[in-house]
Coordinates of C-alpha atoms and ligand atoms in Angstrom, one line a residue:
M1 CA 14.2 260.1 124.6
N2 CA 13.2 256.6 123.9
T3 CA 15.8 255.3 121.4
P4 CA 15.8 251.8 120.0
S5 CA 19.3 251.1 121.5
H6 CA 19.9 247.8 123.1
Q7 CA 23.5 248.0 124.3
A8 CA 23.7 245.1 126.8
Y9 CA 26.2 243.2 124.7
V10 CA 27.6 240.0 126.1
P11 CA 31.2 239.0 125.5
F12 CA 31.2 235.7 123.6
V13 CA 34.2 233.3 123.4
S14 CA 33.8 231.2 120.3
V15 CA 35.6 227.9 119.6
D16 CA 37.9 229.8 117.3
N17 CA 38.8 232.3 120.1
M18 CA 39.1 229.6 122.7
L19 CA 41.7 227.8 120.5
K20 CA 43.5 231.1 120.0
L21 CA 43.4 231.8 123.8
V22 CA 44.9 228.4 124.6
L23 CA 47.6 228.7 121.9
H24 CA 48.4 232.3 123.0
L25 CA 48.8 231.3 126.7
G26 CA 50.1 227.7 126.1
V27 CA 48.1 224.6 127.1
E28 CA 50.2 223.8 130.1
R29 CA 50.0 227.4 131.4
V30 CA 46.2 227.3 131.1
L31 CA 46.1 223.9 132.9
I32 CA 48.2 225.3 135.8
D33 CA 46.2 228.5 135.9
L34 CA 42.9 226.6 135.9
A35 CA 44.1 224.3 138.7
A36 CA 44.9 227.3 140.8
E37 CA 41.5 228.9 140.1
I38 CA 39.7 225.7 140.9
E39 CA 41.7 225.2 144.0
A40 CA 41.0 228.8 145.2
D41 CA 37.2 228.1 144.7
F42 CA 37.5 224.8 146.6
H43 CA 39.0 226.7 149.5
R44 CA 35.8 228.8 149.6
W45 CA 33.5 225.8 148.9
P46 CA 30.8 226.4 151.7
L47 CA 29.7 229.7 150.2
F48 CA 28.7 228.3 146.8
D49 CA 25.2 227.3 145.9
K50 CA 25.4 223.6 145.2
T51 CA 23.1 221.1 143.6
P52 CA 23.6 217.9 141.8
R53 CA 23.4 218.6 138.1
V54 CA 20.1 218.5 136.4
A55 CA 20.2 215.6 134.1
S56 CA 17.9 214.5 131.2
H57 CA 18.8 210.9 130.3
S58 CA 18.0 209.0 127.2
D59 CA 19.0 205.5 126.1
V60 CA 22.0 206.8 124.3
G61 CA 23.3 209.6 126.5
V62 CA 22.6 212.5 128.8
I63 CA 22.1 216.2 128.6
E64 CA 22.9 218.1 131.8
L65 CA 22.7 221.6 133.3
M66 CA 25.3 222.5 135.9
P67 CA 24.5 225.6 137.9
T68 CA 26.2 227.3 140.8
S69 CA 26.7 230.8 142.3
D70 CA 29.1 232.4 144.8
G71 CA 26.6 235.1 145.6
E72 CA 28.3 237.7 143.2
T73 CA 28.4 235.7 140.0
Y74 CA 26.2 232.9 138.8
G75 CA 27.2 230.3 136.3
F76 CA 25.9 227.3 134.4
K77 CA 27.2 224.8 131.9
Y78 CA 25.2 222.9 129.3
V79 CA 26.9 219.6 128.6
N80 CA 26.1 216.3 127.0
G81 CA 27.6 212.8 127.2
H82 CA 26.8 210.5 124.3
P83 CA 29.3 207.6 124.1
S84 CA 27.9 206.4 120.8
N85 CA 28.4 209.8 119.1
M86 CA 31.9 208.9 118.1
K87 CA 30.6 206.2 115.7
Q88 CA 28.9 209.1 113.8
G89 CA 32.0 211.2 113.8
L90 CA 30.6 213.4 116.7
Q91 CA 32.1 214.3 120.0
T92 CA 31.0 212.3 123.1
V93 CA 31.0 215.5 125.2
T94 CA 30.1 219.0 124.0
A95 CA 29.4 222.0 126.2
F96 CA 28.9 225.8 126.4
G97 CA 28.5 227.9 129.5
L98 CA 27.5 231.3 130.9
L99 CA 28.3 233.6 133.7
A100 CA 25.9 236.2 135.0
D101 CA 26.0 239.1 137.4
V102 CA 23.9 238.1 140.5
A103 CA 23.1 241.8 141.2
T104 CA 21.3 242.4 137.9
G105 CA 20.9 238.9 136.5
Y106 CA 22.5 240.1 133.2
P107 CA 24.8 237.6 131.5
V108 CA 28.5 238.8 131.5
L109 CA 30.0 235.9 129.5
L110 CA 29.0 233.2 127.1
S111 CA 31.6 230.7 126.1
E112 CA 32.2 227.5 124.2
M113 CA 33.1 224.9 126.8
T114 CA 33.8 221.7 124.9
I115 CA 37.5 222.5 125.0
L116 CA 37.3 224.3 128.3
T117 CA 35.7 221.2 129.9
A118 CA 38.6 219.0 128.8
L119 CA 41.0 221.6 130.2
R120 CA 39.1 222.0 133.5
T121 CA 38.6 218.2 133.9
A122 CA 42.3 217.6 133.5
A123 CA 43.2 220.5 135.8
T124 CA 40.8 219.2 138.5
S125 CA 42.2 215.6 138.1
A126 CA 45.8 216.8 138.5
M127 CA 44.9 219.2 141.3
A128 CA 43.3 216.2 143.2
A129 CA 46.3 214.0 142.5
K130 CA 48.6 216.8 143.8
W131 CA 46.9 216.2 147.2
L132 CA 46.4 212.5 147.0
A133 CA 48.9 210.7 144.8
P134 CA 52.1 209.2 146.2
A135 CA 54.8 211.9 146.6
G136 CA 57.2 211.8 143.7
S137 CA 54.9 210.0 141.3
T138 CA 56.4 210.0 137.8
V139 CA 54.5 207.4 135.8
M140 CA 50.8 207.5 134.9
A141 CA 48.7 204.9 133.1
L142 CA 46.1 206.5 130.9
I143 CA 43.3 204.1 129.9
G144 CA 40.9 205.6 127.3
N145 CA 42.7 207.7 124.7
G146 CA 39.8 209.7 123.4
A147 CA 39.1 213.4 123.4
Q148 CA 40.0 214.0 127.1
S149 CA 43.2 212.0 127.1
E150 CA 45.9 214.5 126.0
F151 CA 44.6 217.1 128.3
Q152 CA 44.9 214.7 131.2
A153 CA 48.4 213.7 130.3
L154 CA 49.6 217.3 130.0
G155 CA 47.7 218.3 133.2
F156 CA 49.6 215.6 135.2
K157 CA 52.9 216.6 133.6
A158 CA 52.4 220.3 134.3
I159 CA 50.9 220.1 137.8
C160 CA 52.1 216.8 139.3
G161 CA 55.5 216.3 137.5
I162 CA 54.5 213.1 135.6
T163 CA 57.3 212.2 133.1
E164 CA 55.9 209.0 131.6
V165 CA 52.4 208.2 130.3
R166 CA 51.4 204.6 129.4
L167 CA 48.5 204.6 127.0
Y168 CA 45.9 202.0 126.4
D169 CA 42.6 202.0 124.5
I170 CA 40.5 199.2 123.1
D171 CA 40.8 201.1 119.8
P172 CA 44.5 201.2 118.8
E173 CA 43.8 204.1 116.5
A174 CA 42.9 206.2 119.6
T175 CA 46.1 205.3 121.2
A176 CA 48.1 206.2 118.0
K177 CA 46.3 209.5 117.9
C178 CA 47.0 210.3 121.5
A179 CA 50.7 209.3 121.2
A180 CA 51.1 211.4 118.1
N181 CA 49.5 214.5 119.8
L182 CA 51.7 214.1 122.8
A183 CA 55.0 213.6 120.8
G184 CA 57.6 216.3 121.5
R185 CA 55.9 217.6 124.6
G186 CA 58.5 216.4 127.1
L187 CA 56.7 213.2 128.1
K188 CA 57.9 209.7 127.6
V189 CA 54.9 208.1 125.8
V190 CA 54.5 204.3 125.9
S191 CA 51.7 202.7 123.8
C192 CA 50.5 199.5 125.4
G193 CA 48.6 196.5 124.1
S194 CA 46.6 195.8 127.3
P195 CA 45.5 197.6 130.5
E196 CA 47.7 195.3 132.5
D197 CA 50.7 196.5 130.5
A198 CA 49.6 200.1 130.8
I199 CA 49.6 200.0 134.6
L200 CA 53.0 198.5 134.9
G201 CA 55.1 200.7 137.2
A202 CA 52.4 203.4 137.3
Q203 CA 51.9 205.3 140.6
I204 CA 48.8 207.0 139.1
I205 CA 46.1 205.3 137.0
T206 CA 43.7 207.5 135.1
T207 CA 40.6 205.8 133.6
V208 CA 38.9 208.1 131.0
T209 CA 36.8 205.7 128.9
A210 CA 33.3 206.3 127.5
D211 CA 30.7 203.5 127.7
K212 CA 27.2 203.9 129.0
Q213 CA 27.3 200.8 131.1
Y214 CA 28.8 199.3 134.3
A215 CA 32.2 198.6 132.7
T216 CA 35.2 197.0 134.4
I217 CA 38.2 198.8 133.1
L218 CA 40.2 197.9 136.2
T219 CA 39.7 194.6 138.1
D220 CA 40.6 194.3 141.7
N221 CA 43.8 192.2 141.0
M222 CA 45.2 194.9 138.7
V223 CA 45.4 197.5 141.4
G224 CA 48.3 197.2 143.8
S225 CA 48.7 199.0 147.1
G226 CA 49.8 202.6 147.2
V227 CA 48.5 203.7 143.8
H228 CA 46.3 206.7 143.1
I229 CA 43.3 206.2 140.8
N230 CA 41.9 209.1 138.9
A231 CA 38.5 207.7 137.7
V232 CA 37.1 210.2 135.2
G233 CA 35.0 208.3 132.8
G234 CA 32.2 207.0 135.1
D235 CA 30.1 210.1 135.4
C236 CA 26.5 209.2 135.1
P237 CA 24.0 206.7 136.5
G238 CA 24.7 203.2 135.2
K239 CA 28.2 204.2 133.9
T240 CA 31.2 203.1 135.9
E241 CA 34.7 202.0 135.2
L242 CA 36.1 200.2 138.3
H243 CA 35.3 196.8 139.9
K244 CA 33.4 197.3 143.1
D245 CA 36.1 195.4 145.1
I246 CA 38.6 198.2 144.3
L247 CA 36.3 200.7 145.8
L248 CA 36.1 198.6 149.0
R249 CA 39.9 198.8 149.4
A250 CA 40.3 202.5 148.6
S251 CA 40.0 205.7 150.4
I252 CA 37.5 207.6 148.2
F253 CA 37.7 211.3 147.6
V254 CA 34.8 213.1 145.8
E255 CA 33.8 216.6 144.7
Y256 CA 30.2 216.9 145.9
P257 CA 28.9 213.7 147.5
E258 CA 25.2 214.3 146.7
Q259 CA 26.1 214.3 143.0
T260 CA 28.8 211.6 143.1
R261 CA 26.6 209.1 144.8
I262 CA 24.2 209.3 141.8
E263 CA 26.9 209.4 139.1
G264 CA 30.3 208.3 140.3
E265 CA 31.9 204.9 140.9
I266 CA 30.4 205.0 144.4
Q267 CA 26.9 204.4 142.9
Q268 CA 28.0 200.8 143.3
L269 CA 28.3 201.1 147.1
A270 CA 25.9 201.6 149.9
P271 CA 24.6 205.1 150.1
D272 CA 26.3 205.7 153.5
H273 CA 29.7 204.3 152.4
P274 CA 32.3 206.8 153.8
V275 CA 33.8 209.3 151.3
I276 CA 36.0 212.3 151.8
E277 CA 35.2 215.7 150.3
L278 CA 38.2 217.0 148.4
W279 CA 37.7 220.6 149.5
Q280 CA 37.9 219.5 153.2
V281 CA 41.3 217.9 152.5
M282 CA 42.5 221.2 151.0
N283 CA 41.2 223.2 154.0
G284 CA 42.8 220.8 156.5
Q285 CA 39.5 219.6 157.8
A286 CA 40.0 216.0 156.5
K287 CA 43.1 213.9 155.8
G288 CA 44.3 213.0 152.3
R289 CA 46.7 210.1 151.8
T290 CA 47.9 208.9 155.2
D291 CA 49.8 205.7 154.3
A292 CA 52.2 204.8 151.5
R293 CA 50.2 201.5 150.9
E294 CA 46.9 203.3 150.8
I295 CA 44.9 203.2 147.6
T296 CA 43.5 206.7 147.0
L297 CA 40.6 207.1 144.5
F298 CA 39.5 210.4 143.1
D299 CA 35.9 209.5 141.9
S300 CA 35.7 212.4 139.5
V301 CA 32.3 213.3 138.0
G302 CA 32.9 217.0 137.3
F303 CA 31.2 219.6 139.4
A304 CA 29.6 223.0 138.6
V305 CA 32.1 224.9 140.7
E306 CA 35.0 223.7 138.4
D307 CA 33.1 225.1 135.4
F308 CA 32.5 228.3 137.3
S309 CA 36.2 228.7 138.0
A310 CA 37.1 228.0 134.4
L311 CA 34.6 230.5 133.0
R312 CA 35.8 233.1 135.5
Y313 CA 39.4 232.4 134.3
V314 CA 38.4 232.9 130.7
R315 CA 36.6 236.1 131.6
S316 CA 39.7 237.4 133.3
K317 CA 41.7 237.0 130.1
L318 CA 39.3 238.9 127.8
A319 CA 40.7 242.4 128.3
E320 CA 44.3 241.2 127.9
T321 CA 43.7 239.1 124.8
G322 CA 40.7 240.7 123.1
L323 CA 39.8 237.1 122.1
F324 CA 36.0 237.6 122.1
T325 CA 33.2 239.1 120.2
Q326 CA 30.2 241.1 121.5
L327 CA 27.0 239.2 121.3
D328 CA 23.7 241.0 120.8
M329 CA 21.9 238.6 123.2
I330 CA 20.0 240.7 125.7
A331 CA 17.0 242.9 124.7
D332 CA 17.6 246.0 126.8
P333 CA 15.5 249.0 125.7
D334 CA 16.4 252.5 127.1
D335 CA 12.9 252.5 128.7
P336 CA 12.9 249.1 130.4
R337 CA 9.1 249.0 130.3
D338 CA 8.9 249.6 126.6
L339 CA 10.0 246.2 125.3
F340 CA 7.3 246.1 122.7
G341 CA 8.4 249.5 121.5
M342 CA 11.7 247.9 120.4
I343 CA 9.8 245.8 117.9
L344 CA 8.0 248.8 116.5
R345 CA 11.1 250.9 116.2
A346 CA 13.0 248.1 114.5
G347 CA 10.3 247.9 111.7
Ligands
NAD405 P1 35.8 209.7 123.9 O1 34.6 209.0 123.3 O2 36.5 210.7 123.0 O3 36.9 208.7 124.3 C1 36.7 207.5 125.0 C2 37.7 206.5 124.7 O4 37.5 205.4 125.6 C3 37.6 206.0 123.3 O5 38.8 206.1 122.6 C4 37.2 204.5 123.4 O6 37.7 203.6 122.4 C5 37.8 204.2 124.8 N1 37.2 203.0 125.5 C6 35.9 202.7 125.6 N2 35.9 201.5 126.3 C7 37.1 201.2 126.7 C8 37.7 200.1 127.4 N3 37.0 199.2 127.9 N4 39.1 200.1 127.6 C9 39.8 201.1 127.1 N5 39.4 202.1 126.4 C10 38.0 202.2 126.2 O7 35.3 210.4 125.2 P2 36.0 211.5 126.1 O8 35.5 212.8 125.7 O9 37.5 211.3 126.1 O10 35.4 211.2 127.5 C11 35.7 210.0 128.2 C12 34.8 209.9 129.4 O11 35.1 210.9 130.3 C13 33.3 210.0 129.0 O12 32.6 209.0 129.7 C14 32.9 211.4 129.6 O13 31.6 211.4 130.0 C15 33.9 211.5 130.8 N6 34.1 212.8 131.2 C16 34.2 213.0 132.6 C17 34.5 214.3 133.0 C18 34.5 214.5 134.5 O14 34.6 215.7 134.9 N7 34.6 213.5 135.3 C19 34.6 215.4 132.2 C20 34.6 215.1 130.8 C21 34.4 213.8 130.3

């Protein structure tokens, strides 16, 4: 019988449920788990469908789609980057994402990803630093104290053993917010009045500022030998954070070169400037840090595989936590050819 049923419900993780999930599991637990998921996917990097993200630029920002597939599951993220949003009380970055079953094409998860992006970015940064930063690093400078910053600090604490973060932002209110949010979390937090002060004694420098221009958050003379730089904020054409001379002194590690050459710090360099793919370091096909005096740079732009890993992680927690609702998103009549009949029967 042709009933009007349409039972292809899609699990949906709202912002509210994402917050509950993170609180239920604990932020640092989630960051550690995500780093493990992302690392596992980097180990099977060659089997993913990969493409630079599809970006739609405007004068004030960018809207991007980030798709990938491992042959069984397909995923994409919708994400924006609008540095001027903050002045209107809006987020610079917002996102949501979807997983689908490759065998049927049916969606199997829809999730908020504004919070999840901050978590996965921090997990990826710390995962990269685990491979590249000087052994025994304990102090990190954190330049740019906006939405991503606390996640970065806690990711490096949980995954790399950082014990001290030195904060700097051109806006002291952002630094005060970050310091307050990090209080009582087992980190020594030092608020600094200049980037020079922030990098004092730091083995790791994270830059996570937002400005749609070629900015110079770090100049060449600020970066001593042996440090690891985690450059997160420069992630679209015309938007960078580091002086070019730093890049020329550094060993540069990237997620997906085809995307990073368009969006990362290395857009400042010749298109054939050598870079090392992070997945190859993890698989033993390329070397990470080879010298205590070497400057290593993770030119992070955020790649679709990291979002895929993060969505898959969230999906794996649904049954255990029940933190989702069912979304009536797919029209799925019992007789697949009678789509029009669904309208008639609904009347
Ligand atoms: P945000 O707007 O919340 O915070 C940015 C902070 O940078 C603000 O507090 C601002 O005052 C500060 N800032 C701007 N110019 C500065 C300067 N010259 N020196 C010091 N501080 C400065 O943005 P957010 O959500 O924290 O994101 C930060 C950046 O990270 C954005 O550019 C975003 O696109 C990027 N991002 C990258 C990834 C990735 O995977 N690589 C992921 C998420 C976000």
